[in-house]
Coordinates of C-alpha atoms in Angstrom, one line a residue:
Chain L
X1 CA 21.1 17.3 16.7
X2 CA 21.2 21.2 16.2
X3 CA 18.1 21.4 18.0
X4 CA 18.2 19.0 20.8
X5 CA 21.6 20.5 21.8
X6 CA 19.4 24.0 22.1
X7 CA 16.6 22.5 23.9
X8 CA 19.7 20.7 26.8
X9 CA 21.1 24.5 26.5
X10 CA 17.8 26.1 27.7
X11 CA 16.6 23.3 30.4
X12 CA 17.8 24.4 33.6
X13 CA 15.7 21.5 34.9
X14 CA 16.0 20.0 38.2
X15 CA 18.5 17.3 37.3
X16 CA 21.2 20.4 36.0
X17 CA 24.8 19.0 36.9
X18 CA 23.9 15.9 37.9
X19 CA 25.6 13.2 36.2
X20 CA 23.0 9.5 35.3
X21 CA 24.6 6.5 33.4
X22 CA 22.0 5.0 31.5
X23 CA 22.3 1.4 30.5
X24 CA 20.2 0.5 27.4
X25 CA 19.8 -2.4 24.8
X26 CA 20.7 -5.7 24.3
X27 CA 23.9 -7.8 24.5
X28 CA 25.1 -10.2 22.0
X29 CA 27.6 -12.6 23.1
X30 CA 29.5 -14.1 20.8
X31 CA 29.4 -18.2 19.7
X32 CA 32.2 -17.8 16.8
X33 CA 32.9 -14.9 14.4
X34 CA 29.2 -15.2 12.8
X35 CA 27.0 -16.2 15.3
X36 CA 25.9 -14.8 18.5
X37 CA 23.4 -14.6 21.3
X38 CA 21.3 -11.9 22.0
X39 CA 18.5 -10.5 24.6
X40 CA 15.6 -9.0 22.2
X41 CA 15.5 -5.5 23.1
X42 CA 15.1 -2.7 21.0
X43 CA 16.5 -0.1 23.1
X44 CA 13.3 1.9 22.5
X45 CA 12.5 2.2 26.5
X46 CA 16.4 2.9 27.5
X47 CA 16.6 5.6 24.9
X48 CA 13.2 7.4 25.8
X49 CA 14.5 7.6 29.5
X50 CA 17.8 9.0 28.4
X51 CA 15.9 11.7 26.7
X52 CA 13.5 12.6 29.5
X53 CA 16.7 12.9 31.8
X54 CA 18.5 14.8 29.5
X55 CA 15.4 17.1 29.1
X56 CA 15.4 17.6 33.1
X57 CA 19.1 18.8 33.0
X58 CA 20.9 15.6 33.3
X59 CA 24.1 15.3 31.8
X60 CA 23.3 11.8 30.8
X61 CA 26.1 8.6 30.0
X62 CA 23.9 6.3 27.8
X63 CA 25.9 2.8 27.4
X64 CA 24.0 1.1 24.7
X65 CA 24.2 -2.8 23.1
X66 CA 23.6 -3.0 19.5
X67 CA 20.0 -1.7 19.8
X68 CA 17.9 -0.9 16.6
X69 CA 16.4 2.3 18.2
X70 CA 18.4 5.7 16.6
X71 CA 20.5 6.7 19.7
X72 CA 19.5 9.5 21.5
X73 CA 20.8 13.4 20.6
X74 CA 22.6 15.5 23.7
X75 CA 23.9 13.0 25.9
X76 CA 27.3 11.2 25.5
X77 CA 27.0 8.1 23.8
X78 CA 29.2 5.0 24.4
X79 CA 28.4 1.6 22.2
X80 CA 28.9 -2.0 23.3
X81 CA 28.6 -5.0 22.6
X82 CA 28.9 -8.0 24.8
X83 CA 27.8 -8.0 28.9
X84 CA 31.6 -7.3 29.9
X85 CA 32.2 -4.4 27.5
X86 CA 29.0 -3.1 29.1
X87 CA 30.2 -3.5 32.8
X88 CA 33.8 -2.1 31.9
X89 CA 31.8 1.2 30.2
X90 CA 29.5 1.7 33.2
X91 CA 32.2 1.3 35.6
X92 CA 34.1 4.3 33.7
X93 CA 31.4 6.3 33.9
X94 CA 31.0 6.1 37.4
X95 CA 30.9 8.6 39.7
X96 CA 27.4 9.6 38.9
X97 CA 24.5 10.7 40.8
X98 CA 22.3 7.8 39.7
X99 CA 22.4 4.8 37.2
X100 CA 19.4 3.3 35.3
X101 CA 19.6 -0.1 34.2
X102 CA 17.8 -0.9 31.5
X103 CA 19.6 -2.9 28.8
X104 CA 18.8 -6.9 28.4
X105 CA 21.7 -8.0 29.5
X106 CA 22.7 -11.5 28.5
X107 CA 22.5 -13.6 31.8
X108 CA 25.6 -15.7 30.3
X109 CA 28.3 -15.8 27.7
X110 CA 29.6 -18.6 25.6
X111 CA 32.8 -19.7 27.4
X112 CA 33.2 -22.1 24.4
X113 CA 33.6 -19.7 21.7
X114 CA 35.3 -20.6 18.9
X115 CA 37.9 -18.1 16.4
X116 CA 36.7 -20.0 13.2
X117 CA 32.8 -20.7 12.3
X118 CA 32.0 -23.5 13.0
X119 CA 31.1 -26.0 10.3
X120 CA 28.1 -28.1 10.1
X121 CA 29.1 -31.8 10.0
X122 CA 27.3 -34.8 9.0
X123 CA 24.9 -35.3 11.9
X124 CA 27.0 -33.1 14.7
X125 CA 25.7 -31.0 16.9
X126 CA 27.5 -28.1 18.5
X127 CA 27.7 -27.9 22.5
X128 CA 27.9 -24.5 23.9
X129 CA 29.3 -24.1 27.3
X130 CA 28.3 -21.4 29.5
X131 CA 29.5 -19.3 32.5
X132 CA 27.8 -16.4 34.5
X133 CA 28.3 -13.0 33.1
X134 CA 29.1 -9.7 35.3
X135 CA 25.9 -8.4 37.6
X136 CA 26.2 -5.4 36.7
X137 CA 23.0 -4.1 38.3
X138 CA 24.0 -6.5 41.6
X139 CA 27.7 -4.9 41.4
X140 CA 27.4 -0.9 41.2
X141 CA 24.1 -1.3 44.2
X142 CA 27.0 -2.9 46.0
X143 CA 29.7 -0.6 45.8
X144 CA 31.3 0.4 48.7
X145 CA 33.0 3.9 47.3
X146 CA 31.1 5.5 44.9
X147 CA 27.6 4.1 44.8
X148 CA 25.2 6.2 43.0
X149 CA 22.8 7.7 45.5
X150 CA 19.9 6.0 43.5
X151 CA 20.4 2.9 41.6
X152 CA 17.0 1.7 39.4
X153 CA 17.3 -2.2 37.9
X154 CA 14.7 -2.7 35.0
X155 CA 12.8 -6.7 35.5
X156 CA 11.9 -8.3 31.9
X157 CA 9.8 -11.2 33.2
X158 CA 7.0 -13.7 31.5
X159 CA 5.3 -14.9 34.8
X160 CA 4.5 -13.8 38.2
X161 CA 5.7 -10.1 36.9
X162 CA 4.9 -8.3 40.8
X163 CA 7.0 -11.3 43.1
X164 CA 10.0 -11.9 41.1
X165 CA 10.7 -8.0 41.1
X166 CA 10.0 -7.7 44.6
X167 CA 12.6 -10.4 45.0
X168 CA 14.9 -9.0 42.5
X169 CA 14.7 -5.7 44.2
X170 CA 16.0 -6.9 47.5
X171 CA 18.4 -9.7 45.8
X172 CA 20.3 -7.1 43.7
X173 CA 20.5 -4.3 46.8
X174 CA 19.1 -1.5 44.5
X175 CA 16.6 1.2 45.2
X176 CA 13.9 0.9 42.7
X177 CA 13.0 -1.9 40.2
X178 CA 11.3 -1.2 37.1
X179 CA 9.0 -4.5 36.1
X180 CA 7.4 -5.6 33.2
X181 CA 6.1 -8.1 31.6
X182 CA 7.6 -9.1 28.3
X183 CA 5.2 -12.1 27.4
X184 CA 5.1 -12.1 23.7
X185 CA 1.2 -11.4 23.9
X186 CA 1.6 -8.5 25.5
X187 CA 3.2 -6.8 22.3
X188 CA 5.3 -4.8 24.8
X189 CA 8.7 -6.2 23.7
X190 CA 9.9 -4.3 20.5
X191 CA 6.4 -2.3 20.8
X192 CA 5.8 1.4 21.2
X193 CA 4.0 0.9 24.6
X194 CA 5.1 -0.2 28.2
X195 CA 3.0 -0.8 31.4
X196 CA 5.8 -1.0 34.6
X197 CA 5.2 -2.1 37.9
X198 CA 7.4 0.8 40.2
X199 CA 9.2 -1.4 42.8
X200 CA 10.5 1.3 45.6
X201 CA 11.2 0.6 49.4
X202 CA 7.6 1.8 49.9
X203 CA 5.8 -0.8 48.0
X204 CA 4.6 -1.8 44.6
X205 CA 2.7 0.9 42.3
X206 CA 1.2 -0.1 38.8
X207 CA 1.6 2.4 36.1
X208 CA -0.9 2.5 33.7
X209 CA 0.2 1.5 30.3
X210 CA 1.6 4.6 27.9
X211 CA 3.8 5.3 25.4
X212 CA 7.2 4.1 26.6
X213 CA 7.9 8.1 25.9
X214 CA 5.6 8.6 28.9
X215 CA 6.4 6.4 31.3
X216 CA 10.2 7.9 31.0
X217 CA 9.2 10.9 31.7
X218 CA 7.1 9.9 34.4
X219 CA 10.3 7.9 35.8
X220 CA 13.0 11.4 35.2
X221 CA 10.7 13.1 37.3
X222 CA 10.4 10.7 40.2
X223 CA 14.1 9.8 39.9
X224 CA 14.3 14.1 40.4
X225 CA 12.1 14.1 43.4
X226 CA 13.9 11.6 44.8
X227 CA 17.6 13.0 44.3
X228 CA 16.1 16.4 45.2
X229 CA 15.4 15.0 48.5
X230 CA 18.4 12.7 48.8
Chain F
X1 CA 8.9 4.2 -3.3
X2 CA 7.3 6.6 -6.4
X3 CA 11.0 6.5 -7.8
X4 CA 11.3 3.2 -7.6
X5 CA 8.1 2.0 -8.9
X6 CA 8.8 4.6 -12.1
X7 CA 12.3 2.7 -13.0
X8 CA 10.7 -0.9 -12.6
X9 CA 8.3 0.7 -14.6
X10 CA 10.1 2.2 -17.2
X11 CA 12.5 -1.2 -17.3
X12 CA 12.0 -3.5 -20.0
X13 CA 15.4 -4.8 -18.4
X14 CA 16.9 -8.5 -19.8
X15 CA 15.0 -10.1 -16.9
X16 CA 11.7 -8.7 -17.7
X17 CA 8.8 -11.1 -16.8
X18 CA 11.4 -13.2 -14.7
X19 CA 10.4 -14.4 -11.2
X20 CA 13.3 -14.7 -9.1
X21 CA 13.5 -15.5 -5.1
X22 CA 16.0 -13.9 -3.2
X23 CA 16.5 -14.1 0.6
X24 CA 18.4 -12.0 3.2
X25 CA 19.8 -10.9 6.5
X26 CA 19.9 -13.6 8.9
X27 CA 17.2 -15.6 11.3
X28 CA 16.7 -15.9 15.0
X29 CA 16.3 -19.4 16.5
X30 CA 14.3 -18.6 19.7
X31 CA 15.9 -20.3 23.3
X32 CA 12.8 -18.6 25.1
X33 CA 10.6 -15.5 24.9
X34 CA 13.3 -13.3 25.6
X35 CA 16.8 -14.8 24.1
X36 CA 18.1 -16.2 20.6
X37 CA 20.7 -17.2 18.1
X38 CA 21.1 -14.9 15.6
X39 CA 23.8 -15.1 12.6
X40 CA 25.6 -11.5 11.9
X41 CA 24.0 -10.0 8.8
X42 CA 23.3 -6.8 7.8
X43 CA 21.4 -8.1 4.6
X44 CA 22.9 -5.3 3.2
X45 CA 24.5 -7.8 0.1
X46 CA 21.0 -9.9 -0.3
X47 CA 19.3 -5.9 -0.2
X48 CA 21.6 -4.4 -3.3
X49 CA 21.3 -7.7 -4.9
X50 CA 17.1 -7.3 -4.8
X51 CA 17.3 -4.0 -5.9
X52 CA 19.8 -5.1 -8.8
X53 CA 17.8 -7.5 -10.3
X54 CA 14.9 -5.5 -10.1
X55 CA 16.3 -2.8 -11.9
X56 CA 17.1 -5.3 -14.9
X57 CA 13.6 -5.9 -14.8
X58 CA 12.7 -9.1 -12.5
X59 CA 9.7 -9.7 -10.7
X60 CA 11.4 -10.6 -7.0
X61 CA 10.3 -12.0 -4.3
X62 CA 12.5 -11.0 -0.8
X63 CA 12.0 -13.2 1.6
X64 CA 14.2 -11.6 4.6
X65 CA 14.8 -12.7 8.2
X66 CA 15.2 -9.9 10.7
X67 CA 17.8 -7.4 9.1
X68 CA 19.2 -3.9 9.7
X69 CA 19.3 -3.2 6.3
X70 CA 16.0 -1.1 4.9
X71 CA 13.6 -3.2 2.9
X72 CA 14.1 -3.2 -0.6
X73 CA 11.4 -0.9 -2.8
X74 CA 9.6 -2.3 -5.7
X75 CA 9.3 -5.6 -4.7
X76 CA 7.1 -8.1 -2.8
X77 CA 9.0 -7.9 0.5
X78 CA 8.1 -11.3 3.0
X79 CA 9.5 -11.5 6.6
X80 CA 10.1 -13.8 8.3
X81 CA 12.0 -14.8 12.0
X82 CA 13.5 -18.6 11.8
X83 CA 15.0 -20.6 9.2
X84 CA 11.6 -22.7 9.3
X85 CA 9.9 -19.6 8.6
X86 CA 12.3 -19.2 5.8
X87 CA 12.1 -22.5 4.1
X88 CA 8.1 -21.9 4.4
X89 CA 8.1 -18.4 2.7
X90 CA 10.6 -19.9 0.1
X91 CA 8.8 -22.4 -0.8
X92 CA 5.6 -20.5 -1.1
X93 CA 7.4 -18.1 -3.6
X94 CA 8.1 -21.1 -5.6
X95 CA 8.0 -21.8 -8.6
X96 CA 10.7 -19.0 -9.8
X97 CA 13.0 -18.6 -12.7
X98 CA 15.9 -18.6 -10.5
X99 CA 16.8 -18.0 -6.8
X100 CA 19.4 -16.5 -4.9
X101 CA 20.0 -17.5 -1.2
X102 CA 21.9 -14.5 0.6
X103 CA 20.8 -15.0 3.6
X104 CA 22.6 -16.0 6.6
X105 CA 20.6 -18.7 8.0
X106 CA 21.0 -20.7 11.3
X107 CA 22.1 -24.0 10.7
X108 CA 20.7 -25.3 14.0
X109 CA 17.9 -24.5 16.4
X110 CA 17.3 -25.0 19.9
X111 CA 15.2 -27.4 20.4
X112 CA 15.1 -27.4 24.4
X113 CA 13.1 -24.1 23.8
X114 CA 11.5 -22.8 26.9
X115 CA 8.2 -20.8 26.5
X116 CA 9.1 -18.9 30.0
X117 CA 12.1 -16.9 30.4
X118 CA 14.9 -19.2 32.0
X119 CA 15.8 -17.3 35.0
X120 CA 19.3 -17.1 36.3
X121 CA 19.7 -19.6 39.6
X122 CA 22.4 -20.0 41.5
X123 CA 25.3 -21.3 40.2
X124 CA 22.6 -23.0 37.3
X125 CA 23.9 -22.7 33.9
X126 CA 21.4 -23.4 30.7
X127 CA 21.5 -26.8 28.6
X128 CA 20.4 -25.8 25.0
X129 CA 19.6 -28.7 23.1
X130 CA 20.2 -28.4 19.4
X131 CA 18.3 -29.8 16.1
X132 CA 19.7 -29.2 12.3
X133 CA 17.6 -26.4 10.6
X134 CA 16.3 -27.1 7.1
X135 CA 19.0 -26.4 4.3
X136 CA 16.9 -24.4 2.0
X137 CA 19.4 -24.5 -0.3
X138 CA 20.2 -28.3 -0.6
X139 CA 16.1 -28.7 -1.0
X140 CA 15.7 -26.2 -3.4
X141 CA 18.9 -27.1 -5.7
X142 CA 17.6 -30.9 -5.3
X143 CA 13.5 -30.0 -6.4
X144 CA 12.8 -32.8 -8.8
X145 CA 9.8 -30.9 -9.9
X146 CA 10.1 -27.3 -9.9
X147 CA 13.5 -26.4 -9.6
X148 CA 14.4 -22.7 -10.8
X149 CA 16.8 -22.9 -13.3
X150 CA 19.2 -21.3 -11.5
X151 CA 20.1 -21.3 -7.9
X152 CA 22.6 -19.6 -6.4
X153 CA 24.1 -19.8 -2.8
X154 CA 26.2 -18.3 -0.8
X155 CA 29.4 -19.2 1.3
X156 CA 30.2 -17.5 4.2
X157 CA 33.5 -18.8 5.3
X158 CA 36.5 -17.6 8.0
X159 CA 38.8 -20.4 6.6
X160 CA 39.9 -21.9 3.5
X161 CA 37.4 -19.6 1.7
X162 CA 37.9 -20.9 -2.0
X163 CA 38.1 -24.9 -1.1
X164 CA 34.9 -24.9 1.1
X165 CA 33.1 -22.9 -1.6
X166 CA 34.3 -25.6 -4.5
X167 CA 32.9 -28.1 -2.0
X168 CA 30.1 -26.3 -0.9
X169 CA 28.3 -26.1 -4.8
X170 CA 28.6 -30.0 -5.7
X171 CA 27.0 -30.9 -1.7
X172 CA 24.5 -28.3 -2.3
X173 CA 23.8 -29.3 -5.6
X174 CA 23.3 -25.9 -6.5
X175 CA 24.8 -24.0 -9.8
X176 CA 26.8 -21.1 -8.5
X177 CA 28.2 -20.3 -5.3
X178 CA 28.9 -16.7 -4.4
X179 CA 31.7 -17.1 -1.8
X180 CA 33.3 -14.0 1.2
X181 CA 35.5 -14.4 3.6
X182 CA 33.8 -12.7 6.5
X183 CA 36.7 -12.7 9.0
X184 CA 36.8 -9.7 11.4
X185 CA 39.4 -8.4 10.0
X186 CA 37.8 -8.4 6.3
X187 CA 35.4 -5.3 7.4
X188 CA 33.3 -7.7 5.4
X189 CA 30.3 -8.2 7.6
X190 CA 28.4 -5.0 8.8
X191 CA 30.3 -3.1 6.1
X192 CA 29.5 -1.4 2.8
X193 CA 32.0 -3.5 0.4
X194 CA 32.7 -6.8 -0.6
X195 CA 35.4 -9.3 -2.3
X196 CA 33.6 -12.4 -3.5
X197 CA 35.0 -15.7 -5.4
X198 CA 32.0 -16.6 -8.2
X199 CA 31.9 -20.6 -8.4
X200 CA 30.4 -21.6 -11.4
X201 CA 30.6 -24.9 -12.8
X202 CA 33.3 -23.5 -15.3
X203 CA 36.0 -22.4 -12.3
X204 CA 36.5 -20.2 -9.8
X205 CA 36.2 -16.2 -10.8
X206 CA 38.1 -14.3 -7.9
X207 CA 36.1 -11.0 -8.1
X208 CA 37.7 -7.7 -7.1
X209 CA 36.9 -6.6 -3.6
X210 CA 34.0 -3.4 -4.6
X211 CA 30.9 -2.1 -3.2
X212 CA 27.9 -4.7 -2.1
X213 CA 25.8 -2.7 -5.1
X214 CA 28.7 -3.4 -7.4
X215 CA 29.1 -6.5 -6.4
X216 CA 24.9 -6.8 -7.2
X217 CA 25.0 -5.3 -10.4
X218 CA 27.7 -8.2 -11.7
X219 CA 25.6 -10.5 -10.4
X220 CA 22.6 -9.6 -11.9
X221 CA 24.0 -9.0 -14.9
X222 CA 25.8 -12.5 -15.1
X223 CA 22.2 -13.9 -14.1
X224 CA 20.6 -12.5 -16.8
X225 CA 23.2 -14.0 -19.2
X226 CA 23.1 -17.0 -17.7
X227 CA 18.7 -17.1 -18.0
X228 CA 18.5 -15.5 -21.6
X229 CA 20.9 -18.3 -22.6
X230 CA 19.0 -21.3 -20.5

C-alpha cells in the first residue's frame, strides 16, 4: 500500500488530475437471503486497468462487484453488490474525465425475490420473475450534462465476437468498445490472459493476446492519447 | 503447508486412521457460459471444520464447490463446480468412517441451460427452467451398503431455525444435524463466528454463538466420541 501510494506520488503521467470511474466485476442479484445470481467475472481485467490508469496519473474511482481479484492499491475504492448499487455508485462519481466499463453486469434482477429462503417442497419448482436492470453503460454515454469526454463499454460475447460489438458500440452511444470473447475454450474468463477486439469510430483493431496486465496498459495509454487530444 | 503436514504428523489424534468426507462452500448451477446460481458461502465453517478433524488425526477428504475461503492444508482437497459434480466427488470418496455435509448446495438447476450467452433483446426477459439437484445428503444417509457411520448435515435456515432442523434429520435420514440461522442480520454468513443448534437423536443442544474454528473443534471432538464409541 506503502509503496503503490509512492509510485501514484512520483507519476506525473499524462492522465495527472484527471478523474476515470472504473467499473469492475460481477454483480450478484439476489433470489432470497442465500441465493443469488451472478455474471462470472473475476475482476482480474477491471482491476489491471485501474492500475495502469492510476500509474499514468489518473486519480481513479474503481466501483467493484464482489470480485475475487485483491482490489487495487492507490485509487478510491467503492464495493457493490447488485446492478443498481453499481449504477447509483457510478452516478456519484460522476463528473469524470472518462469512465471504463468493465464489470459483468447482470443483464436482469430477480423481481421475485423472496425475504425468507425458500424451501424445497415435494416436487415444486421455484419461478423467478425477471425485469431489465439499469444500462449503465447505455445511460452515462447518454448523458446530457456531464458526459465523460470518453466513455469505453467492455463486450463479453461467445459468438460472432467482431459484429455484436460493432453493434453494441453504436446501440449503447459510447466511444470505444472493448470485445472479447469469453467462450469457455478460450480460457480467457477467470484466466490470466485476454485478446480484445478495440472497437473505436475508426474501425475494428485486433490486439494480440497478452497478459490482461498488458492489454491495460496498452488501453491507459490510448485512453491518454485520446483525452490528450480531446 | 510444512506446518501443517508436521502436526498431521505428529497427531496420533482419537481419529487416527479415520476417513472422513467433508464438503464445503457452495456450487454454481450454470444458465449459460457466462451466468449462474450460486448459494452464499464462504466455506469458511466446512474449512475450520476440515482443519479440525484433521488436527485430531483424520484422513479427510474436502470435496469443495467454488469458495472464498483458502483451501484447507493437509488434506486431499477435490473441487468441484455443480451439485452434480458434488454428488460425483462424494461418492468417489466413499466409503468413509463418517461425513460431514457443510456445503451449501443448490437445490435446483437450470435445466433450460443455454451454451451461448443469452443476449439482452428488447423488452425479452429469460425463462429459466428448473430441475431438483441430487440431495447428497438424503443418498448418502440412505446407502444400504456403504453408509459411513456417521453423517452429519447441515441446516441453513432464515425461519423457524430449531423445528426445520428437527425435521430436517428424520427426512434426511441422517444422524446429526448441525443447524444456523443465516439471516442478514445474524452476521452469520460471510462472517467469522457462528451460533449453531446440534440435533442429535438425543435433543436439541443450543450451542453458544463462538468462532467458526470453535465451533469446529466441538464438533470434531463430539465426532470422535461419537466414532470411538460406534
Amino acid at each position: 500500500e506503502i509503496v503503490a501510494a509512492i509510485q501514484q506520488a512520483l507519476a506525473a503521467g499524462p492522465l495527472e488530475g484527471k478523474r476515470i470511474v472504473v467499473t469492475s466485476g460481477p454483480t450478484h442479484e439476489p433470489i432470497d437471503p442465500v441465493r443469488y445470481i451472478a455474471n462470472r467475472s473475476s475482476g482480474a481485467q477491471g482491476t489491471a486497468i485501474a492500475e495502469a490508469l492510476r500509474d499514468l496519473g489518473a486519480e481513479v474511482v474503481f466501483v467493484t462487484g464482489p470480485a475475487t481479484a485483491p482490489r487495487p492499491q492507490g485509487v478510491q475504492v467503492i464495493e457493490v453488490e447488485s446492478a443498481r448499487d453499481m449504477r447509483a455508485a457510478v452516478m456519484g462519481a460522476l463528473p469524470a474525465a472518462a469512465a471504463v466499463f468493465a464489470a459483468a453486469v447482470a443483464d436482469w434482477r430477480v423481481t421475485s425475490e423472496s425475504g425468507s429462503k425458500i424451501k424445497k417442497q415435494d416436487g415444486r419448482l421455484p419461478v423467478l420473475e425477471f425485469a431489465e436492470n439499469p444500462d449503465i453503460l447505455r445511460e452515462v454515454a447518454h448523458l446530457q450534462d456531464g458526459r465523460p469526454g470518453l466513455v469505453v463499454g467492455f463486450a463479453a460475447e461467445t459468438d460472432d465476437v467482431e459484429a455484436n460489438a460493432v453493434a453494441k458500440r453504436a446501440r449503447k452511444g459510447c466511444d470505444w468498445i472493448v470485445a472479447n470473447d469469453v467462450s469457455p475454450e478460450t480460457g480467457i474468463m477467470g484466466g490470466t490472459e485476454n485478446a480484445v477486439l478495440l472497437v473505436t469510430g475508426d474501425g475494428v483493431e485486433p490486439w494480440p493476446r497478452a497478459g490482461k496486465d498488458v492489454v491495460a496498459r496498452r488501453l491507459a495509454e490510448r485512453m491518454a492519447d485520446a483525452l490528450s487530444k480531446g
